Short mmCIF file of C-alpha atoms in Angstrom, two decimals:
data_model
loop_
_atom_site.label_atom_id
_atom_site.label_comp_id
_atom_site.label_asym_id
_atom_site.label_seq_id
_atom_site.Cartn_x
_atom_site.Cartn_y
_atom_site.Cartn_z
CA UNK X 1 44.59 75.26 151.43
CA UNK X 2 40.96 74.60 149.36
CA UNK X 3 39.32 71.32 148.37
CA UNK X 4 40.72 72.30 144.37
CA UNK X 5 44.21 72.77 145.82
CA UNK X 6 44.64 69.64 147.45
CA UNK X 7 42.80 67.40 144.43
CA UNK X 8 45.59 68.40 142.53
CA UNK X 9 47.81 66.49 145.42
CA UNK X 10 45.88 63.64 145.45
CA UNK X 11 45.58 62.52 141.72
CA UNK X 12 49.25 62.84 142.23
CA UNK X 13 49.39 60.94 145.52
CA UNK X 14 46.01 58.77 145.48
CA UNK X 15 46.72 56.76 148.50
CA UNK X 16 45.41 57.91 151.65
CA UNK X 17 46.28 56.46 155.21
CA UNK X 18 43.88 56.89 158.41
CA UNK X 19 46.62 54.90 160.21
CA UNK X 20 49.54 56.17 161.11
CA UNK X 21 51.27 52.43 161.87
CA UNK X 22 49.61 52.28 158.10
CA UNK X 23 51.74 54.09 155.42
CA UNK X 24 52.36 53.74 152.24
CA UNK X 25 55.59 56.16 150.79
CA UNK X 26 53.90 58.42 148.89
CA UNK X 27 50.19 58.56 150.47
CA UNK X 28 48.33 61.18 152.29
CA UNK X 29 47.78 61.03 155.74
CA UNK X 30 45.19 62.30 157.45
CA UNK X 31 45.16 62.83 160.75
CA UNK X 32 41.45 62.21 161.97
CA UNK X 33 40.37 62.80 165.41
CA UNK X 34 38.01 60.44 167.76
CA UNK X 35 36.92 60.22 171.67
CA UNK X 36 39.80 58.23 172.46
CA UNK X 37 43.22 59.84 169.87
CA UNK X 38 44.11 62.93 167.64
CA UNK X 39 45.57 61.94 164.54
CA UNK X 40 47.42 65.45 164.94
CA UNK X 41 49.94 63.57 167.49
CA UNK X 42 51.22 61.50 164.62
CA UNK X 43 51.55 63.14 161.33
CA UNK X 44 54.83 63.99 161.96
CA UNK X 45 55.96 60.33 162.44
CA UNK X 46 53.66 59.64 159.20
CA UNK X 47 55.94 61.76 157.09
CA UNK X 48 58.99 60.00 158.63
CA UNK X 49 57.29 56.73 157.46
CA UNK X 50 57.16 57.95 154.08
CA UNK X 51 54.12 59.88 153.57
CA UNK X 52 53.58 62.39 151.20
CA UNK X 53 51.57 64.98 152.85
CA UNK X 54 49.75 64.76 156.47
CA UNK X 55 46.25 67.01 156.56
CA UNK X 56 46.17 68.12 160.45
CA UNK X 57 43.55 70.63 161.89
CA UNK X 58 45.82 71.55 165.04
CA UNK X 59 47.85 74.85 165.28
CA UNK X 60 49.84 73.68 167.36
CA UNK X 61 52.26 71.74 165.07
CA UNK X 62 55.49 72.94 163.85
CA UNK X 63 55.65 74.68 160.74
CA UNK X 64 55.98 71.95 158.04
CA UNK X 65 55.33 72.64 153.97
CA UNK X 66 54.22 68.85 153.95
CA UNK X 67 51.24 69.77 156.89
CA UNK X 68 48.15 71.19 155.21
CA UNK X 69 46.36 72.72 157.71
CA UNK X 70 42.37 73.04 156.99
CA UNK X 71 39.79 73.63 159.67
CA UNK X 72 38.73 70.46 159.96
CA UNK X 73 40.37 67.18 159.24
CA UNK X 74 37.24 65.27 158.59
CA UNK X 75 34.67 67.28 156.48
CA UNK X 76 38.01 67.70 154.64
CA UNK X 77 38.04 64.10 153.70
CA UNK X 78 34.39 63.92 153.21
CA UNK X 79 34.77 67.11 150.62
CA UNK X 80 37.75 65.97 148.81
CA UNK X 81 35.64 62.71 148.74
CA UNK X 82 32.84 64.25 147.06
CA UNK X 83 34.83 66.25 145.06
CA UNK X 84 36.53 62.89 143.55
CA UNK X 85 32.93 61.64 142.92
CA UNK X 86 31.80 64.38 140.45
CA UNK X 87 34.74 63.58 138.09
CA UNK X 88 34.39 60.18 138.08
CA UNK X 89 32.30 59.53 135.42
CA UNK X 90 31.03 56.25 135.96
CA UNK X 91 27.37 54.97 137.64
CA UNK X 92 26.96 54.85 141.78
CA UNK X 93 24.98 51.98 143.21
CA UNK X 94 24.48 53.16 146.81
CA UNK X 95 23.06 50.80 149.12
CA UNK X 96 21.36 50.43 152.93
CA UNK X 97 19.16 48.69 155.03
CA UNK X 98 18.40 46.76 158.50
CA UNK X 99 19.90 43.62 157.39
CA UNK X 100 21.59 42.24 154.60
CA UNK X 101 23.57 45.20 153.30
CA UNK X 102 27.29 43.61 152.94
CA UNK X 103 25.84 40.43 151.70
CA UNK X 104 23.44 42.18 149.47
CA UNK X 105 26.78 44.49 148.30
CA UNK X 106 29.74 41.37 148.06
CA UNK X 107 26.81 39.31 145.69
CA UNK X 108 26.10 42.67 143.90
CA UNK X 109 29.76 43.04 143.53
CA UNK X 110 30.53 39.47 142.39
CA UNK X 111 27.56 39.67 140.20
CA UNK X 112 28.77 42.84 138.26
CA UNK X 113 32.45 41.81 138.27
CA UNK X 114 31.61 39.83 135.69
CA UNK X 115 31.73 42.43 132.92
CA UNK X 116 32.65 45.66 134.82
CA UNK X 117 35.30 47.22 136.36
CA UNK X 118 33.69 47.81 139.91
CA UNK X 119 34.85 49.90 143.03
CA UNK X 120 32.87 49.01 146.11
CA UNK X 121 32.67 49.16 150.61
CA UNK X 122 35.44 47.06 151.98
CA UNK X 123 34.19 44.54 154.56
CA UNK X 124 31.56 46.86 156.19
CA UNK X 125 33.65 50.46 156.15
CA UNK X 126 30.11 51.90 155.52
CA UNK X 127 30.44 55.13 158.20
CA UNK X 128 30.93 58.62 157.79
CA UNK X 129 35.01 57.82 156.94
CA UNK X 130 34.63 54.86 155.17
CA UNK X 131 32.46 56.08 152.92
CA UNK X 132 34.92 58.99 151.71
CA UNK X 133 37.30 56.62 151.81
CA UNK X 134 35.57 54.09 149.65
CA UNK X 135 34.74 57.21 146.76
CA UNK X 136 38.75 57.78 147.74
CA UNK X 137 39.56 54.38 145.93
CA UNK X 138 37.47 54.49 142.63
CA UNK X 139 40.45 55.66 139.63
CA UNK X 140 39.72 56.08 136.16
CA UNK X 141 39.92 52.38 135.19
CA UNK X 142 36.94 52.30 137.85
CA UNK X 143 33.21 51.34 136.02
CA UNK X 144 30.43 51.20 138.00
CA UNK X 145 30.84 52.45 141.85
CA UNK X 146 29.35 50.03 144.94
CA UNK X 147 29.21 52.28 147.77
CA UNK X 148 27.23 50.56 151.49
CA UNK X 149 25.98 53.62 153.32
CA UNK X 150 25.48 52.16 157.47
CA UNK X 151 23.70 54.37 159.99
CA UNK X 152 22.51 54.28 163.89
CA UNK X 153 21.29 58.12 163.89
CA UNK X 154 19.13 60.46 162.38
CA UNK X 155 20.71 61.92 159.33
CA UNK X 156 23.14 59.98 158.42
CA UNK X 157 21.98 58.10 155.72
CA UNK X 158 21.20 61.82 154.43
CA UNK X 159 24.78 63.12 155.00
CA UNK X 160 26.36 60.37 153.16
CA UNK X 161 24.00 60.74 150.08
CA UNK X 162 25.75 64.10 149.78
CA UNK X 163 29.01 62.57 149.75
CA UNK X 164 28.47 59.43 147.26
CA UNK X 165 24.70 61.75 145.00
CA UNK X 166 24.31 57.67 144.05
CA UNK X 167 22.57 57.36 140.34
CA UNK X 168 20.75 54.00 141.94
CA UNK X 169 20.10 53.08 145.20
CA UNK X 170 18.76 49.79 146.65
CA UNK X 171 17.14 49.61 150.13
CA UNK X 172 17.53 46.01 151.34
CA UNK X 173 14.26 45.86 154.33
CA UNK X 174 13.99 48.19 157.84
CA UNK X 175 13.89 46.29 160.31
CA UNK X 176 14.27 46.83 164.36
CA UNK X 177 17.85 47.80 165.06
CA UNK X 178 20.13 50.44 166.74
CA UNK X 179 16.94 52.05 168.29
CA UNK X 180 18.75 53.39 171.09
CA UNK X 181 20.16 55.37 168.18
CA UNK X 182 17.39 55.86 165.99
CA UNK X 183 14.78 56.59 169.59
CA UNK X 184 11.83 54.26 167.18
CA UNK X 185 11.64 51.87 164.82
CA UNK X 186 9.73 54.82 162.95
CA UNK X 187 13.17 56.81 163.15
CA UNK X 188 14.86 53.74 161.41
CA UNK X 189 11.98 54.01 158.56
CA UNK X 190 12.79 57.72 158.41
CA UNK X 191 16.70 57.78 158.22
CA UNK X 192 17.11 54.52 155.40
CA UNK X 193 14.38 56.25 153.51
CA UNK X 194 16.95 59.08 153.78
CA UNK X 195 18.30 57.43 150.33
CA UNK X 196 15.00 57.01 148.44
CA UNK X 197 14.76 61.11 149.40
CA UNK X 198 17.50 61.89 147.78
CA UNK X 199 17.05 59.60 144.61
CA UNK X 200 13.61 61.28 144.17
CA UNK X 201 15.16 64.71 143.86
CA UNK X 202 17.33 63.86 141.57
CA UNK X 203 14.80 62.02 139.28
CA UNK X 204 16.94 58.30 140.27
CA UNK X 205 15.79 55.02 140.34
CA UNK X 206 15.54 52.35 142.84
CA UNK X 207 15.81 48.74 143.20
CA UNK X 208 13.16 47.51 145.44
CA UNK X 209 12.15 43.84 146.62
CA UNK X 210 8.38 44.05 145.28
CA UNK X 211 6.91 41.71 148.39
CA UNK X 212 7.66 44.92 150.94
CA UNK X 213 5.11 46.43 151.74
CA UNK X 214 6.91 49.62 153.71
CA UNK X 215 9.45 49.95 151.19
CA UNK X 216 7.13 50.16 148.60
CA UNK X 217 4.92 52.77 150.28
CA UNK X 218 8.42 54.70 151.14
CA UNK X 219 9.51 54.62 147.47
CA UNK X 220 5.54 56.14 145.66
CA UNK X 221 7.05 58.74 143.32
CA UNK X 222 10.19 56.88 142.57
CA UNK X 223 11.03 54.67 139.37
CA UNK X 224 11.18 51.44 140.75
CA UNK X 225 13.09 48.07 139.81
CA UNK X 226 11.55 45.31 141.11
CA UNK X 227 12.54 42.04 142.42
CA UNK X 228 10.48 39.36 144.32
CA UNK X 229 8.68 36.30 144.88
CA UNK X 230 5.32 38.47 143.17
CA UNK X 231 4.32 37.93 139.77
CA UNK X 232 4.67 41.84 139.52
CA UNK X 233 8.34 41.61 140.16
CA UNK X 234 10.79 42.50 137.14
CA UNK X 235 12.61 39.15 138.19
CA UNK X 236 10.45 36.77 139.94
CA UNK X 237 11.83 34.30 141.62
CA UNK X 238 10.69 31.50 144.18
CA UNK X 239 12.93 29.47 147.09
CA UNK X 240 13.79 26.14 146.33
CA UNK X 241 13.75 23.39 149.21
CA UNK X 242 17.51 21.59 149.73
CA UNK X 243 19.22 20.96 153.16
CA UNK X 244 21.40 23.81 153.80
CA UNK X 245 22.69 25.87 151.29
CA UNK X 246 19.89 28.45 149.62
CA UNK X 247 19.08 27.91 146.13
CA UNK X 248 16.67 30.69 144.32
CA UNK X 249 15.18 29.88 141.59
CA UNK X 250 14.41 32.94 138.83
CA UNK X 251 12.42 33.76 135.43
CA UNK X 252 15.06 35.40 133.52
CA UNK X 253 13.91 37.37 130.15
CA UNK X 254 14.68 33.26 128.22
CA UNK X 255 13.68 31.57 131.23
CA UNK X 256 14.24 29.79 134.90
CA UNK X 257 17.80 29.44 136.00
CA UNK X 258 18.52 27.95 138.89
CA UNK X 259 21.27 30.07 141.10
CA UNK X 260 22.65 28.06 143.89
CA UNK X 261 24.72 29.88 146.57
CA UNK X 262 26.48 29.09 149.35
CA UNK X 263 24.29 31.36 151.92
CA UNK X 264 22.78 29.91 154.85
CA UNK X 265 19.23 30.68 155.44
CA UNK X 266 15.85 32.14 153.28
CA UNK X 267 16.48 35.43 154.71
CA UNK X 268 18.96 35.54 151.64
CA UNK X 269 16.52 34.87 148.76
CA UNK X 270 15.95 38.98 147.98
CA UNK X 271 19.80 39.22 148.60
CA UNK X 272 20.54 37.23 146.17
CA UNK X 273 17.61 37.96 144.11
CA UNK X 274 18.63 42.01 144.50
CA UNK X 275 21.74 40.55 143.01
CA UNK X 276 20.28 39.47 139.82
CA UNK X 277 18.00 42.06 138.95
CA UNK X 278 21.08 44.37 139.39
CA UNK X 279 23.09 42.53 137.12
CA UNK X 280 20.28 42.36 134.67
CA UNK X 281 19.86 45.71 134.55
CA UNK X 282 23.27 46.91 133.92
CA UNK X 283 23.30 43.81 131.32
CA UNK X 284 25.27 41.26 132.72
CA UNK X 285 24.83 37.76 130.90
CA UNK X 286 22.21 35.93 133.06
CA UNK X 287 24.32 32.86 132.89
CA UNK X 288 27.46 35.03 133.53
CA UNK X 289 24.89 36.73 137.28
CA UNK X 290 23.92 32.68 138.25
CA UNK X 291 28.23 32.07 137.88
CA UNK X 292 28.54 34.74 140.16
CA UNK X 293 25.92 33.70 142.54
CA UNK X 294 27.11 30.28 142.41
CA UNK X 295 30.98 31.18 143.19
CA UNK X 296 30.34 34.22 146.16
CA UNK X 297 31.81 31.91 149.57
CA UNK X 298 29.88 33.64 152.50
CA UNK X 299 32.85 35.09 155.29
CA UNK X 300 33.16 36.95 158.31
CA UNK X 301 30.52 34.69 160.60
CA UNK X 302 27.82 35.79 157.80
CA UNK X 303 25.34 33.23 157.09
CA UNK X 304 28.18 30.63 156.82
CA UNK X 305 27.92 26.90 156.94
CA UNK X 306 30.50 25.40 158.48
CA UNK X 307 31.45 21.71 159.14
CA UNK X 308 33.16 20.92 162.26
CA UNK X 309 33.63 17.08 162.73
CA UNK X 310 29.96 15.50 162.45
CA UNK X 311 28.91 18.86 163.82
CA UNK X 312 27.28 21.16 161.54
CA UNK X 313 27.63 25.08 162.26
CA UNK X 314 25.35 28.31 161.46
CA UNK X 315 27.21 31.16 161.91
CA UNK X 316 25.65 33.73 161.40
CA UNK X 317 27.39 36.24 164.47
CA UNK X 318 28.33 39.08 162.85
CA UNK X 319 25.34 40.92 164.49
CA UNK X 320 22.22 40.83 165.05
CA UNK X 321 19.14 42.85 165.75
CA UNK X 322 15.28 41.95 166.28
CA UNK X 323 14.36 41.12 162.89
CA UNK X 324 17.25 39.39 161.83
CA UNK X 325 17.59 37.07 165.31
CA UNK X 326 13.91 36.17 164.51
CA UNK X 327 14.65 35.47 160.98
CA UNK X 328 17.66 32.96 161.79
CA UNK X 329 15.61 31.54 164.37
CA UNK X 330 12.16 30.49 161.94
CA UNK X 331 14.94 29.14 159.25
CA UNK X 332 16.49 27.39 161.11
CA UNK X 333 13.70 25.85 163.37
CA UNK X 334 12.59 24.92 160.26
CA UNK X 335 15.54 22.71 159.31
CA UNK X 336 14.67 18.71 158.81
CA UNK X 337 17.67 17.50 161.69
CA UNK X 338 18.14 15.96 165.15
CA UNK X 339 19.94 17.17 167.77
CA UNK X 340 19.46 21.11 167.22
CA UNK X 341 21.06 23.64 169.38
CA UNK X 342 21.30 27.08 169.64
CA UNK X 343 23.36 29.11 171.19
CA UNK X 344 22.15 32.92 171.05
CA UNK X 345 23.83 35.77 172.19
CA UNK X 346 22.89 39.86 173.62
CA UNK X 347 21.45 42.17 170.43
CA UNK X 348 22.68 45.33 171.47
CA UNK X 349 21.94 48.84 171.19
CA UNK X 350 17.82 48.60 171.48
CA UNK X 351 17.81 50.73 174.31
CA UNK X 352 14.08 51.35 176.08
CA UNK X 353 13.38 48.37 174.15
CA UNK X 354 15.62 45.63 174.94
CA UNK X 355 14.51 43.71 177.65
CA UNK X 356 10.77 43.43 175.89
CA UNK X 357 12.82 42.47 172.47
CA UNK X 358 14.69 39.48 173.97
CA UNK X 359 12.36 38.48 175.47
CA UNK X 360 9.92 37.66 172.50
CA UNK X 361 13.07 35.75 171.57
CA UNK X 362 12.47 33.17 174.64
CA UNK X 363 8.71 33.33 174.02
CA UNK X 364 9.17 32.16 170.52
CA UNK X 365 11.90 29.36 171.58
CA UNK X 366 9.45 28.36 174.25
CA UNK X 367 7.21 27.35 171.21
CA UNK X 368 9.77 24.95 169.64
CA UNK X 369 11.65 21.58 170.00
CA UNK X 370 15.26 22.08 170.35
CA UNK X 371 17.68 19.60 172.44
CA UNK X 372 19.89 22.96 173.95
CA UNK X 373 19.26 26.60 174.29
CA UNK X 374 22.10 28.62 175.59
CA UNK X 375 21.72 32.20 176.05
CA UNK X 376 24.53 34.47 176.60
CA UNK X 377 24.75 38.02 177.97
CA UNK X 378 22.70 40.28 180.35
CA UNK X 379 20.22 41.13 178.33
CA UNK X 380 19.13 37.51 177.98
CA UNK X 381 19.69 36.57 181.86
CA UNK X 382 17.09 39.19 182.61
CA UNK X 383 14.72 37.21 180.76
CA UNK X 384 11.57 34.97 181.74
CA UNK X 385 12.20 31.82 180.34
CA UNK X 386 9.34 29.80 182.85
CA UNK X 387 9.20 26.37 181.12
CA UNK X 388 11.51 26.79 179.00
CA UNK X 389 14.47 24.51 179.32
CA UNK X 390 17.59 27.22 178.71
CA UNK X 391 21.56 27.82 180.30
CA UNK X 392 21.88 31.55 180.43
CA UNK X 393 25.26 32.72 180.77
CA UNK X 394 27.08 36.61 181.65
CA UNK X 395 29.45 36.53 178.78
CA UNK X 396 31.09 33.63 176.42
CA UNK X 397 34.08 32.64 178.90
CA UNK X 398 31.66 31.23 181.60
CA UNK X 399 29.87 29.41 177.98
CA UNK X 400 33.06 28.51 176.59
CA UNK X 401 33.30 26.46 179.95
CA UNK X 402 30.27 25.19 180.23
CA UNK X 403 31.06 24.13 176.43
CA UNK X 404 34.15 22.49 177.17
CA UNK X 405 32.77 20.60 180.08
CA UNK X 406 30.31 18.41 177.90
CA UNK X 407 32.45 17.74 174.81
CA UNK X 408 32.69 15.66 172.36
CA UNK X 409 28.84 16.27 169.95
CA UNK X 410 28.33 14.27 167.81
CA UNK X 411 26.33 14.84 164.76
CA UNK X 412 24.57 18.04 166.02
CA UNK X 413 22.74 21.28 163.90
CA UNK X 414 23.78 24.93 166.22
CA UNK X 415 23.10 28.23 165.68
CA UNK X 416 24.78 30.84 166.80
CA UNK X 417 23.67 33.90 166.22
CA UNK X 418 24.13 37.93 168.15
CA UNK X 419 25.77 40.85 168.05
CA UNK X 420 29.57 41.08 167.25
CA UNK X 421 30.00 42.92 170.67
CA UNK X 422 29.08 39.31 172.19
CA UNK X 423 32.52 37.63 170.74
CA UNK X 424 30.14 34.15 169.84
CA UNK X 425 32.77 33.23 167.28
CA UNK X 426 34.96 32.35 170.13
CA UNK X 427 33.45 29.11 170.58
CA UNK X 428 33.77 27.52 167.00
CA UNK X 429 37.11 25.66 167.57
CA UNK X 430 34.65 23.74 170.58
CA UNK X 431 32.87 21.59 167.91
CA UNK X 432 35.65 19.97 166.38
#
């Protein structure tokens, strides 16, 4: 079966599933394979549970006229998504970056939804499977598509662009992350810039932080729709002092507006301003942009301020890399609050630079006045703390036992930051 024939069936059965445990009646099941699973084994079960068809790539299955046999299921899913994208007469915005891309995406969606019907990446399903599924979720009712694209190896953004075919794009920033997969920081730069390369070949435009010299350099030859603190930015903004939540003062065509967010950290300034700039491009009323920013609630352990009893916790443990970790620490240590505690988990996937990058974090902590420093994970355990009064724990369960002995906590400001694999969210309940 070719893509056009499969697409005819997709139009009749537009719901897809890649998990035989989650079958919607009338859906099409895609039997994907991975290192530890083979969806072909569950194709017949998917049909029994109500799937209309199953796309499979095994020649060892019994004959069934509801099996669509293809050479490779993943490639077919991606080709179907690319074909569907070409039938959509809508603008698609591609977004990538090292830090903040999911938060920025959600802010953008919140802004654009003030005027349009928007389809976007759910959560962080931003890889070679998530991007096709995002595109295939778009319908004739969709007016704008917002597609987040992640990568941890060279060439991945270019491949995702071939599927999503973005008309506009934004790189939030380029920092040190997934160095194990990219090989070096230069590898990160080249891969993230693949979005610019695609837009440049398409003679399209990008939204760009005017203050980010690296991005400006990488975007040469592109039409640049800018935002930032610089007076040269098309949408100029300033960070406003506030105890916890970030407020951005932005200069819209008719004057200044205060965008009061429920996000923690000045590093979210550019994320908020990016969403506002994109809203302006799509002619969303500035007051509606203001409303969208103010109503957005962060979730999933990203830049969240959580009040537990008399304690305030900054929960930012969805992910971590050297760039985001240092930004979070600088923001936290600048806060005026007695009794500050930092709980930091290892930054994963840094390869040969891991020891150096973790030591840099520890060296910075030695210059700060903090009540308590708690470091979690084998990488932080290997650091030289010297005179730093830091407690180290190999894993989060040992930290939990330690914190339980210290209870109760009173009037503390606590930063919790680390890679998702460290599972620092498990200690939240201990601060009640």
